[in-house]
Amino acid sequence: MVCFIGRSNVGKSSLIKALFSLAPEVEVRVSKKPGHTKKMNFFKVGKHFTVVDMPGYGFRAPEDFVDMVETYLKERRNLKRTFLLVDSVVGIQKTDNIAIEMCEEFALPYVIVLTKIDKSSKGHLLKQVLQIQKFVNMKTQGCFPQLFPVSAVTFSGIHLLRCFIASVTGNLD
Ligand code: GDP
């Protein structure tokens, strides 16, 4: 099992669709309940994927954090890797930091995926990538040292990420 975690609107459902559009056995529809956006939500996608939506607003840090940690630790044995999505336009935000801290604290192996790379200029993107890379190198222990920049619109980086997921899950279908 792998998990995709990130703020609402960071591009999780679009990424899942882009990654698995060729795999008919994976149900790619990520259901969302409008009106329930204040709480952290967990969605199963197919058998092997979980998506965690962390609302940026009204995020109840202590309670939701406990929920998140419990869910993670329960599934920990099967959890091969956590993919933490960060919007490449705005970089690491407060909510992203909470997820990073959780992964660090519980020593969960995680990977930072930069989404929506088609949206900014090359210069802006490069600046964000370097900044986040520096953060990963200097401040993290459990984070995979390479970032995965992707776009669900142009499909840039999708193939590489798909291969990476296949290699960590041992599933090369
Ligand atoms: P989620 O809430 O994390 O599941 O985010 P969504 O996948 O629903 O995406 C939020 C918004 O960002 C939608 O309007 C998407 O069309 C847009 N979006 C997602 N991925 C990309 C991308 O790679 N490029 C661009 N330009 N827009 C994207």
mmCIF file with all atom_site columns, N, CA and C and ligand atoms in Angstrom, residues 6-15 30 32 51 53 85 115-119 150-154, ligand 1:
data_model
loop_
_atom_site.group_PDB
_atom_site.id
_atom_site.type_symbol
_atom_site.label_atom_id
_atom_site.label_alt_id
_atom_site.label_comp_id
_atom_site.label_asym_id
_atom_site.label_entity_id
_atom_site.label_seq_id
_atom_site.pdbx_PDB_ins_code
_atom_site.Cartn_x
_atom_site.Cartn_y
_atom_site.Cartn_z
_atom_site.occupancy
_atom_site.B_iso_or_equiv
_atom_site.pdbx_formal_charge
_atom_site.auth_seq_id
_atom_site.auth_comp_id
_atom_site.auth_asym_id
_atom_site.auth_atom_id
_atom_site.pdbx_PDB_model_num
ATOM   1   N N   . GLY A 1 6   ? -1.825  15.329 1.073   1.00 0.00 ? 6   GLY A N   1
ATOM   2   C CA  . GLY A 1 6   ? -1.582  16.723 0.698   1.00 0.00 ? 6   GLY A CA  1
ATOM   3   C C   . GLY A 1 6   ? -2.796  17.579 0.953   1.00 0.00 ? 6   GLY A C   1
ATOM   4   N N   . ARG A 1 7   ? -2.568  18.877 0.932   1.00 0.00 ? 7   ARG A N   1
ATOM   5   C CA  . ARG A 1 7   ? -3.632  19.848 1.141   1.00 0.00 ? 7   ARG A CA  1
ATOM   6   C C   . ARG A 1 7   ? -4.720  19.667 0.090   1.00 0.00 ? 7   ARG A C   1
ATOM   7   N N   . SER A 1 8   ? -5.942  20.114 0.416   1.00 0.00 ? 8   SER A N   1
ATOM   8   C CA  . SER A 1 8   ? -7.004  20.154 -0.582  1.00 0.00 ? 8   SER A CA  1
ATOM   9   C C   . SER A 1 8   ? -6.515  21.022 -1.739  1.00 0.00 ? 8   SER A C   1
ATOM   10  N N   . ASN A 1 9   ? -6.798  20.568 -2.942  1.00 0.00 ? 9   ASN A N   1
ATOM   11  C CA  . ASN A 1 9   ? -6.457  21.331 -4.143  1.00 0.00 ? 9   ASN A CA  1
ATOM   12  C C   . ASN A 1 9   ? -5.003  21.252 -4.577  1.00 0.00 ? 9   ASN A C   1
ATOM   13  N N   . VAL A 1 10  ? -4.219  20.459 -3.874  1.00 0.00 ? 10  VAL A N   1
ATOM   14  C CA  . VAL A 1 10  ? -2.809  20.374 -4.254  1.00 0.00 ? 10  VAL A CA  1
ATOM   15  C C   . VAL A 1 10  ? -2.645  19.567 -5.550  1.00 0.00 ? 10  VAL A C   1
ATOM   16  N N   . GLY A 1 11  ? -3.700  18.772 -5.877  1.00 0.00 ? 11  GLY A N   1
ATOM   17  C CA  . GLY A 1 11  ? -3.670  18.019 -7.125  1.00 0.00 ? 11  GLY A CA  1
ATOM   18  C C   . GLY A 1 11  ? -3.630  16.513 -6.934  1.00 0.00 ? 11  GLY A C   1
ATOM   19  N N   . LYS A 1 12  ? -4.116  16.013 -5.798  1.00 0.00 ? 12  LYS A N   1
ATOM   20  C CA  . LYS A 1 12  ? -4.047  14.575 -5.513  1.00 0.00 ? 12  LYS A CA  1
ATOM   21  C C   . LYS A 1 12  ? -4.884  13.750 -6.488  1.00 0.00 ? 12  LYS A C   1
ATOM   22  N N   . SER A 1 13  ? -6.179  14.139 -6.622  1.00 0.00 ? 13  SER A N   1
ATOM   23  C CA  . SER A 1 13  ? -7.017  13.310 -7.505  1.00 0.00 ? 13  SER A CA  1
ATOM   24  C C   . SER A 1 13  ? -6.534  13.369 -8.940  1.00 0.00 ? 13  SER A C   1
ATOM   25  N N   . SER A 1 14  ? -6.088  14.538 -9.372  1.00 0.00 ? 14  SER A N   1
ATOM   26  C CA  . SER A 1 14  ? -5.585  14.643 -10.747 1.00 0.00 ? 14  SER A CA  1
ATOM   27  C C   . SER A 1 14  ? -4.351  13.767 -10.940 1.00 0.00 ? 14  SER A C   1
ATOM   28  N N   . LEU A 1 15  ? -3.493  13.744 -9.932  1.00 0.00 ? 15  LEU A N   1
ATOM   29  C CA  . LEU A 1 15  ? -2.277  12.930 -10.040 1.00 0.00 ? 15  LEU A CA  1
ATOM   30  C C   . LEU A 1 15  ? -2.611  11.443 -10.082 1.00 0.00 ? 15  LEU A C   1
ATOM   31  N N   . VAL A 1 30  ? -11.925 9.646  -7.113  1.00 0.00 ? 30  VAL A N   1
ATOM   32  C CA  . VAL A 1 30  ? -11.668 9.971  -5.715  1.00 0.00 ? 30  VAL A CA  1
ATOM   33  C C   . VAL A 1 30  ? -12.880 10.752 -5.223  1.00 0.00 ? 30  VAL A C   1
ATOM   34  N N   . LYS A 1 32  ? -15.353 12.891 -3.074  1.00 0.00 ? 32  LYS A N   1
ATOM   35  C CA  . LYS A 1 32  ? -15.187 13.984 -2.119  1.00 0.00 ? 32  LYS A CA  1
ATOM   36  C C   . LYS A 1 32  ? -16.556 14.409 -1.638  1.00 0.00 ? 32  LYS A C   1
ATOM   37  N N   . VAL A 1 51  ? -5.663  7.883  -0.185  1.00 0.00 ? 51  VAL A N   1
ATOM   38  C CA  . VAL A 1 51  ? -5.442  9.309  -0.387  1.00 0.00 ? 51  VAL A CA  1
ATOM   39  C C   . VAL A 1 51  ? -5.886  10.033 0.881   1.00 0.00 ? 51  VAL A C   1
ATOM   40  N N   . ASP A 1 53  ? -6.679  13.663 2.388   1.00 0.00 ? 53  ASP A N   1
ATOM   41  C CA  . ASP A 1 53  ? -6.888  15.063 2.062   1.00 0.00 ? 53  ASP A CA  1
ATOM   42  C C   . ASP A 1 53  ? -6.812  15.894 3.344   1.00 0.00 ? 53  ASP A C   1
ATOM   43  N N   . LEU A 1 85  ? 2.363   15.456 -1.387  1.00 0.00 ? 85  LEU A N   1
ATOM   44  C CA  . LEU A 1 85  ? 2.249   16.363 -2.526  1.00 0.00 ? 85  LEU A CA  1
ATOM   45  C C   . LEU A 1 85  ? 2.373   17.810 -2.087  1.00 0.00 ? 85  LEU A C   1
ATOM   46  N N   . THR A 1 115 ? 3.693   19.188 -7.472  1.00 0.00 ? 115 THR A N   1
ATOM   47  C CA  . THR A 1 115 ? 2.606   19.143 -8.452  1.00 0.00 ? 115 THR A CA  1
ATOM   48  C C   . THR A 1 115 ? 2.501   20.432 -9.269  1.00 0.00 ? 115 THR A C   1
ATOM   49  N N   . LYS A 1 116 ? 1.756   20.331 -10.358 1.00 0.00 ? 116 LYS A N   1
ATOM   50  C CA  . LYS A 1 116 ? 1.386   21.486 -11.210 1.00 0.00 ? 116 LYS A CA  1
ATOM   51  C C   . LYS A 1 116 ? 2.586   22.223 -11.783 1.00 0.00 ? 116 LYS A C   1
ATOM   52  N N   . ILE A 1 117 ? 3.609   21.477 -12.186 1.00 0.00 ? 117 ILE A N   1
ATOM   53  C CA  . ILE A 1 117 ? 4.823   22.147 -12.669 1.00 0.00 ? 117 ILE A CA  1
ATOM   54  C C   . ILE A 1 117 ? 4.619   22.861 -14.003 1.00 0.00 ? 117 ILE A C   1
ATOM   55  N N   . ASP A 1 118 ? 3.494   22.583 -14.654 1.00 0.00 ? 118 ASP A N   1
ATOM   56  C CA  . ASP A 1 118 ? 3.203   23.302 -15.914 1.00 0.00 ? 118 ASP A CA  1
ATOM   57  C C   . ASP A 1 118 ? 2.748   24.734 -15.645 1.00 0.00 ? 118 ASP A C   1
ATOM   58  N N   . LYS A 1 119 ? 2.437   25.031 -14.384 1.00 0.00 ? 119 LYS A N   1
ATOM   59  C CA  . LYS A 1 119 ? 1.812   26.322 -14.093 1.00 0.00 ? 119 LYS A CA  1
ATOM   60  C C   . LYS A 1 119 ? 2.773   27.502 -13.968 1.00 0.00 ? 119 LYS A C   1
ATOM   61  N N   . VAL A 1 150 ? 5.989   16.850 -11.100 1.00 0.00 ? 150 VAL A N   1
ATOM   62  C CA  . VAL A 1 150 ? 5.035   16.277 -12.049 1.00 0.00 ? 150 VAL A CA  1
ATOM   63  C C   . VAL A 1 150 ? 3.983   17.295 -12.502 1.00 0.00 ? 150 VAL A C   1
ATOM   64  N N   . SER A 1 151 ? 3.377   16.977 -13.630 1.00 0.00 ? 151 SER A N   1
ATOM   65  C CA  . SER A 1 151 ? 2.203   17.721 -14.069 1.00 0.00 ? 151 SER A CA  1
ATOM   66  C C   . SER A 1 151 ? 1.153   16.731 -14.534 1.00 0.00 ? 151 SER A C   1
ATOM   67  N N   . ALA A 1 152 ? -0.059  16.860 -14.001 1.00 0.00 ? 152 ALA A N   1
ATOM   68  C CA  . ALA A 1 152 ? -1.152  15.993 -14.419 1.00 0.00 ? 152 ALA A CA  1
ATOM   69  C C   . ALA A 1 152 ? -1.750  16.503 -15.723 1.00 0.00 ? 152 ALA A C   1
ATOM   70  N N   . VAL A 1 153 ? -1.332  17.691 -16.151 1.00 0.00 ? 153 VAL A N   1
ATOM   71  C CA  . VAL A 1 153 ? -1.858  18.269 -17.393 1.00 0.00 ? 153 VAL A CA  1
ATOM   72  C C   . VAL A 1 153 ? -0.986  17.865 -18.583 1.00 0.00 ? 153 VAL A C   1
ATOM   73  N N   . THR A 1 154 ? 0.335   18.062 -18.449 1.00 0.00 ? 154 THR A N   1
ATOM   74  C CA  . THR A 1 154 ? 1.233   17.711 -19.556 1.00 0.00 ? 154 THR A CA  1
ATOM   75  C C   . THR A 1 154 ? 1.775   16.277 -19.407 1.00 0.00 ? 154 THR A C   1
HETATM 76  P P1  . GDP B 2 .   ? -7.065  17.565 -4.688  1.00 0.00 ? 1   GDP B P1  1
HETATM 77  O O1  . GDP B 2 .   ? -8.051  18.370 -3.927  1.00 0.00 ? 1   GDP B O1  1
HETATM 78  O O2  . GDP B 2 .   ? -5.742  17.522 -4.000  1.00 0.00 ? 1   GDP B O2  1
HETATM 79  O O3  . GDP B 2 .   ? -7.527  16.204 -5.076  1.00 0.00 ? 1   GDP B O3  1
HETATM 80  O O4  . GDP B 2 .   ? -6.760  18.383 -6.044  1.00 0.00 ? 1   GDP B O4  1
HETATM 81  P P2  . GDP B 2 .   ? -7.390  18.188 -7.526  1.00 0.00 ? 1   GDP B P2  1
HETATM 82  O O5  . GDP B 2 .   ? -6.720  17.048 -8.221  1.00 0.00 ? 1   GDP B O5  1
HETATM 83  O O6  . GDP B 2 .   ? -8.864  18.167 -7.427  1.00 0.00 ? 1   GDP B O6  1
HETATM 84  O O7  . GDP B 2 .   ? -6.858  19.524 -8.237  1.00 0.00 ? 1   GDP B O7  1
HETATM 85  C C1  . GDP B 2 .   ? -7.181  20.806 -7.757  1.00 0.00 ? 1   GDP B C1  1
HETATM 86  C C2  . GDP B 2 .   ? -7.157  21.780 -8.918  1.00 0.00 ? 1   GDP B C2  1
HETATM 87  O O8  . GDP B 2 .   ? -5.866  21.893 -9.471  1.00 0.00 ? 1   GDP B O8  1
HETATM 88  C C3  . GDP B 2 .   ? -8.082  21.374 -10.062 1.00 0.00 ? 1   GDP B C3  1
HETATM 89  O O9  . GDP B 2 .   ? -8.679  22.541 -10.587 1.00 0.00 ? 1   GDP B O9  1
HETATM 90  C C4  . GDP B 2 .   ? -7.135  20.752 -11.079 1.00 0.00 ? 1   GDP B C4  1
HETATM 91  O O10 . GDP B 2 .   ? -7.603  20.890 -12.397 1.00 0.00 ? 1   GDP B O10 1
HETATM 92  C C5  . GDP B 2 .   ? -5.871  21.552 -10.851 1.00 0.00 ? 1   GDP B C5  1
HETATM 93  N N1  . GDP B 2 .   ? -4.681  20.746 -11.155 1.00 0.00 ? 1   GDP B N1  1
HETATM 94  C C6  . GDP B 2 .   ? -4.352  19.545 -10.624 1.00 0.00 ? 1   GDP B C6  1
HETATM 95  N N2  . GDP B 2 .   ? -3.183  19.094 -11.119 1.00 0.00 ? 1   GDP B N2  1
HETATM 96  C C7  . GDP B 2 .   ? -2.755  20.037 -11.997 1.00 0.00 ? 1   GDP B C7  1
HETATM 97  C C8  . GDP B 2 .   ? -1.592  20.148 -12.848 1.00 0.00 ? 1   GDP B C8  1
HETATM 98  O O11 . GDP B 2 .   ? -0.692  19.298 -12.899 1.00 0.00 ? 1   GDP B O11 1
HETATM 99  N N3  . GDP B 2 .   ? -1.500  21.297 -13.602 1.00 0.00 ? 1   GDP B N3  1
HETATM 100 C C9  . GDP B 2 .   ? -2.450  22.273 -13.565 1.00 0.00 ? 1   GDP B C9  1
HETATM 101 N N4  . GDP B 2 .   ? -2.252  23.356 -14.344 1.00 0.00 ? 1   GDP B N4  1
HETATM 102 N N5  . GDP B 2 .   ? -3.545  22.189 -12.801 1.00 0.00 ? 1   GDP B N5  1
HETATM 103 C C10 . GDP B 2 .   ? -3.705  21.089 -12.017 1.00 0.00 ? 1   GDP B C10 1
#
